Short mmCIF file of C-alpha atoms in Angstrom, two decimals:
data_model
loop_
_atom_site.label_atom_id
_atom_site.label_comp_id
_atom_site.label_asym_id
_atom_site.label_seq_id
_atom_site.Cartn_x
_atom_site.Cartn_y
_atom_site.Cartn_z
CA ALA A 1 35.70 -288.10 131.35
CA LYS A 2 39.25 -288.17 132.34
CA LEU A 3 40.01 -291.04 130.18
CA LEU A 4 38.49 -289.53 127.11
CA ALA A 5 40.19 -286.22 127.66
CA GLU A 6 43.49 -287.90 128.05
CA GLN A 7 42.79 -289.81 124.80
CA GLY A 8 42.48 -286.42 123.03
CA HIS A 9 38.82 -286.26 122.87
CA GLN A 10 37.00 -283.03 123.43
CA VAL A 11 35.15 -283.39 126.70
CA THR A 12 32.48 -281.01 128.15
CA LEU A 13 31.46 -281.54 131.83
CA HIS A 14 28.70 -280.42 133.94
CA ALA A 15 28.68 -279.27 137.61
CA ARG A 16 26.03 -278.21 140.05
CA ASN A 17 27.60 -274.98 140.95
CA ALA A 18 30.83 -272.93 140.53
CA ASP A 19 32.65 -274.54 143.18
CA ARG A 20 32.03 -277.98 141.93
CA ALA A 21 32.87 -276.77 138.41
CA ALA A 22 36.33 -275.58 139.76
CA SER A 23 36.94 -278.97 141.29
CA ALA A 24 35.93 -280.78 138.10
CA GLN A 25 38.15 -278.67 135.96
CA ALA A 26 41.00 -279.08 138.43
CA ALA A 27 40.48 -282.92 138.34
CA ILE A 28 40.28 -283.08 134.54
CA PRO A 29 42.43 -280.09 133.28
CA LYS A 30 42.32 -281.35 129.65
CA ALA A 31 38.43 -280.97 129.72
CA LYS A 32 37.23 -278.43 127.11
CA ALA A 33 34.72 -276.77 129.45
CA VAL A 34 32.54 -277.27 132.49
CA LEU A 35 28.89 -276.09 132.28
CA ILE A 36 27.07 -275.13 135.42
CA GLY A 37 23.45 -275.73 136.31
CA ASP A 38 21.46 -276.96 139.24
CA LEU A 39 19.44 -279.95 137.75
CA SER A 40 16.86 -279.68 140.54
CA SER A 41 15.70 -276.45 138.97
CA ILE A 42 13.62 -276.71 135.88
CA ALA A 43 14.73 -273.19 134.84
CA GLU A 44 18.43 -273.91 135.41
CA THR A 45 18.08 -277.18 133.53
CA LYS A 46 16.62 -275.36 130.51
CA LYS A 47 19.32 -272.68 130.65
CA LEU A 48 21.95 -275.50 130.82
CA ALA A 49 20.59 -277.02 127.68
CA GLN A 50 20.92 -273.75 125.82
CA GLU A 51 24.50 -273.44 127.02
CA ALA A 52 25.30 -277.06 126.10
CA ASN A 53 23.95 -276.37 122.44
CA ALA A 54 26.38 -273.30 122.29
CA ALA A 55 29.29 -275.67 123.43
CA GLY A 56 28.36 -278.47 121.07
CA PRO A 57 27.80 -280.28 118.77
CA PHE A 58 28.36 -283.68 120.65
CA ASP A 59 28.87 -287.05 119.30
CA THR A 60 28.00 -288.66 122.62
CA ILE A 61 25.93 -287.38 125.53
CA ILE A 62 25.78 -289.16 128.94
CA HIS A 63 23.12 -288.18 131.35
CA ASN A 64 25.01 -289.25 134.55
CA ALA A 65 23.94 -286.88 137.44
CA GLY A 66 21.92 -288.32 140.17
CA ILE A 67 20.85 -288.21 143.81
CA GLY A 68 19.68 -290.72 146.28
CA TYR A 69 20.64 -293.12 148.97
CA GLY A 70 19.88 -290.90 151.89
CA ALA A 71 21.36 -287.79 150.68
CA THR A 72 19.86 -284.78 152.46
CA SER A 73 18.49 -283.57 149.20
CA SER A 74 16.86 -286.75 148.16
CA ARG A 75 13.91 -286.06 150.60
CA GLN A 76 13.19 -282.59 149.52
CA ILE A 77 10.47 -281.03 147.43
CA THR A 78 11.78 -278.41 145.04
CA PRO A 79 10.45 -274.90 144.47
CA ASP A 80 8.92 -276.37 141.28
CA LYS A 81 6.76 -278.60 143.73
CA ILE A 82 8.28 -281.90 142.74
CA SER A 83 10.58 -284.44 144.46
CA ALA A 84 14.32 -283.50 144.12
CA VAL A 85 14.87 -287.16 143.04
CA PHE A 86 12.40 -286.96 140.33
CA ALA A 87 13.77 -283.55 139.26
CA VAL A 88 17.39 -284.57 139.15
CA ASN A 89 17.19 -288.18 138.16
CA THR A 90 14.19 -288.20 135.83
CA LEU A 91 13.05 -284.75 134.66
CA ALA A 92 16.42 -283.21 134.12
CA PRO A 93 17.59 -285.86 131.59
CA TYR A 94 14.20 -285.65 129.84
CA ILE A 95 14.57 -281.87 129.59
CA LEU A 96 18.13 -282.03 128.35
CA ALA A 97 17.37 -284.84 125.88
CA CYS A 98 14.49 -282.69 124.43
CA LEU A 99 16.20 -279.26 124.42
CA MET A 100 19.86 -280.32 123.57
CA ASP A 101 20.70 -280.96 119.97
CA LYS A 102 20.57 -284.63 119.48
CA PRO A 103 24.03 -286.24 119.62
CA THR A 104 25.42 -287.50 116.26
CA SER A 105 26.00 -291.06 117.59
CA ARG A 106 25.18 -291.98 121.08
CA LEU A 107 23.18 -291.19 124.10
CA LEU A 108 22.99 -292.75 127.46
CA PHE A 109 20.69 -292.42 130.50
CA MET A 110 22.52 -293.68 133.60
CA SER A 111 20.31 -296.09 135.49
CA SER A 112 21.09 -298.80 138.24
CA ASP A 113 20.03 -302.28 139.18
CA SER A 114 17.96 -300.48 141.81
CA HIS A 115 15.49 -299.85 138.91
CA TYR A 116 14.32 -303.46 139.53
CA SER A 117 12.60 -302.14 142.56
CA GLY A 118 10.89 -299.26 140.80
CA ASP A 119 7.11 -298.73 140.50
CA GLU A 120 6.17 -299.04 136.79
CA THR A 121 2.62 -297.85 137.62
CA LEU A 122 3.98 -294.24 137.80
CA ARG A 123 1.52 -293.45 140.64
CA ASN A 124 2.54 -290.11 142.19
CA ALA A 125 5.80 -290.34 140.17
CA THR A 126 6.47 -286.53 140.56
CA GLN A 127 6.46 -286.69 144.35
CA SER A 128 8.46 -290.04 144.80
CA HIS A 129 11.59 -289.93 146.84
CA SER A 130 12.49 -293.40 145.61
CA TYR A 131 15.81 -293.93 143.89
CA GLY A 132 14.49 -297.19 142.40
CA ASP A 133 11.60 -295.28 140.76
CA SER A 134 13.75 -292.66 139.20
CA LYS A 135 16.25 -295.28 137.79
CA LEU A 136 13.30 -297.29 136.21
CA HIS A 137 12.25 -293.90 134.67
CA ASP A 138 15.71 -293.62 133.14
CA VAL A 139 15.39 -297.01 131.54
CA MET A 140 11.85 -295.99 130.20
CA LEU A 141 13.18 -292.82 128.89
CA ALA A 142 16.01 -294.57 127.06
CA LYS A 143 13.68 -297.03 125.50
CA ALA A 144 11.20 -294.25 124.57
CA PHE A 145 13.89 -292.01 122.87
CA ALA A 146 15.38 -295.11 121.13
CA ARG A 147 11.98 -295.74 119.41
CA ARG A 148 12.10 -292.18 118.12
CA TRP A 149 15.71 -291.66 117.27
CA GLU A 150 16.51 -294.66 115.17
CA ASP A 151 19.71 -293.11 113.61
CA ILE A 152 21.61 -293.08 116.93
CA GLN A 153 22.22 -295.61 119.67
CA VAL A 154 20.34 -294.93 122.94
CA LEU A 155 21.19 -297.01 126.06
CA SER A 156 20.54 -297.10 129.71
CA MET A 157 23.16 -298.51 132.10
CA HIS A 158 23.89 -300.17 135.39
CA PRO A 159 27.48 -299.17 136.05
CA GLY A 160 27.79 -301.48 139.12
CA TRP A 161 27.70 -300.79 142.81
CA VAL A 162 30.91 -298.68 143.12
CA ARG A 163 32.71 -296.77 145.78
CA THR A 164 31.67 -293.19 145.41
CA LYS A 165 30.13 -290.55 147.75
CA MET A 166 26.62 -291.84 146.89
CA GLY A 167 27.66 -295.51 146.63
CA GLY A 168 29.49 -295.51 149.92
CA ARG A 169 32.62 -297.12 151.12
CA ALA A 170 31.07 -300.61 151.47
CA ALA A 171 30.50 -300.95 147.81
CA PRO A 172 32.45 -303.85 146.34
CA GLY A 173 33.50 -302.20 143.09
CA GLY A 174 35.76 -299.30 142.13
CA THR A 175 35.22 -296.73 139.32
CA ASP A 176 37.91 -298.09 137.08
CA LYS A 177 35.82 -300.73 135.25
CA PRO A 178 32.81 -298.61 134.57
CA ALA A 179 35.07 -295.72 133.63
CA VAL A 180 36.84 -297.74 130.88
CA ALA A 181 33.47 -299.24 129.61
CA LEU A 182 31.93 -295.71 129.38
CA ALA A 183 35.05 -294.20 127.73
CA ASP A 184 35.24 -297.01 125.06
CA TRP A 185 31.47 -296.69 124.39
CA ALA A 186 31.51 -292.92 124.27
CA ALA A 187 34.26 -293.25 121.63
CA GLY A 188 32.19 -295.75 119.60
CA GLU A 189 34.55 -298.64 120.62
CA GLY A 190 34.07 -301.96 122.61
CA VAL A 191 31.09 -304.33 123.18
CA LEU A 192 28.54 -301.82 124.24
CA ALA A 193 28.89 -299.77 121.06
CA LYS A 194 27.61 -302.83 119.11
CA ILE A 195 24.52 -303.44 121.31
CA LYS A 196 21.03 -302.69 119.87
CA SER A 197 19.57 -299.37 120.65
CA GLY A 198 17.10 -299.12 123.68
CA ALA A 199 18.88 -301.88 125.69
CA PHE A 200 19.71 -301.83 129.25
CA VAL A 201 23.34 -302.81 129.84
CA SER A 202 26.01 -303.44 132.40
CA THR A 203 29.70 -302.56 131.83
CA SER A 204 30.25 -305.54 129.58
CA ARG A 205 26.87 -306.87 128.02
CA GLU A 206 23.11 -306.35 127.56
CA SER A 207 21.12 -307.08 130.68
CA THR A 208 17.35 -307.82 131.20
CA SER A 209 15.58 -304.74 132.47
CA HIS A 210 12.48 -304.42 134.63
CA PRO A 211 9.64 -305.98 132.60
CA GLY A 212 7.57 -302.78 133.15
CA ALA A 213 10.20 -300.74 131.32
CA ASP A 214 9.22 -302.33 128.06
CA VAL A 215 5.56 -301.43 128.11
CA VAL A 216 5.28 -298.66 125.54
CA SER A 217 2.14 -297.16 127.01
CA LYS A 218 3.89 -296.62 130.28
CA GLN A 219 6.86 -295.10 128.52
CA GLU A 220 4.53 -292.62 126.79
CA GLU A 221 2.79 -291.80 130.07
CA LEU A 222 6.10 -290.89 131.69
CA LEU A 223 6.92 -288.78 128.63
CA ASP A 224 3.48 -287.00 129.25
CA ILE A 225 4.24 -286.51 132.83
CA CYS A 226 7.62 -284.87 132.12
CA LYS A 227 6.01 -282.67 129.35
CA ARG A 228 3.24 -281.64 131.73
CA VAL A 229 5.55 -280.74 134.55
CA SER A 230 8.31 -279.09 132.43
CA GLY A 231 6.16 -277.58 129.70
CA ILE A 232 8.62 -279.14 127.18
CA PRO A 233 7.37 -281.59 124.54
CA VAL A 234 9.61 -284.24 122.86
CA PRO A 235 11.07 -282.67 119.66
CA GLY A 236 8.70 -282.91 116.77
CA GLU A 237 5.77 -283.92 118.89
#
């Protein structure tokens, strides 16, 4: 986001609460706006979508928020009676993809190589605290929306194991490489912008995803689960 803003692009950020929004704006003073919404709440996520539409339209949307790896919230059940990991990592990007105006060019669901450990059977998906399960869901969502929205590029991505609060200090990589890759892609430049829609990518190329992610019937089952829990259908369906 910082790279894009410094390049002159209009960038709208998202933060969980007002304190985090202030920190984000201070870190990226050239950002156009910071929208606020707790993605563990279905109601707040719906409201966030409305505010995003008022702030748009957008050329590119990146669903990047996620929790996991031992965070206190990653073992919680939300007031909506679902796992916080499922709520933030799976359901929120589904709701936002359905309710936000479709971007004009590009859409990305942030995944992870942890998705290889995910359970493609989707058993008890809404109660799963597994980060791997949720990241597999993100790959499946990207593929499902790519099949529907043939006029834009939809990807899922493994940005690398990087040194962040969630990734930890032991992570071998920094944020510089994925930041450049994402900024280039968001602007429609670089290698990733030329990759076929529906692909799972690293920071530099297409990668092979979990074989279960390509099963169309399971993609549709995941969409049905998200629709049932949120009350929101995929646009036009």
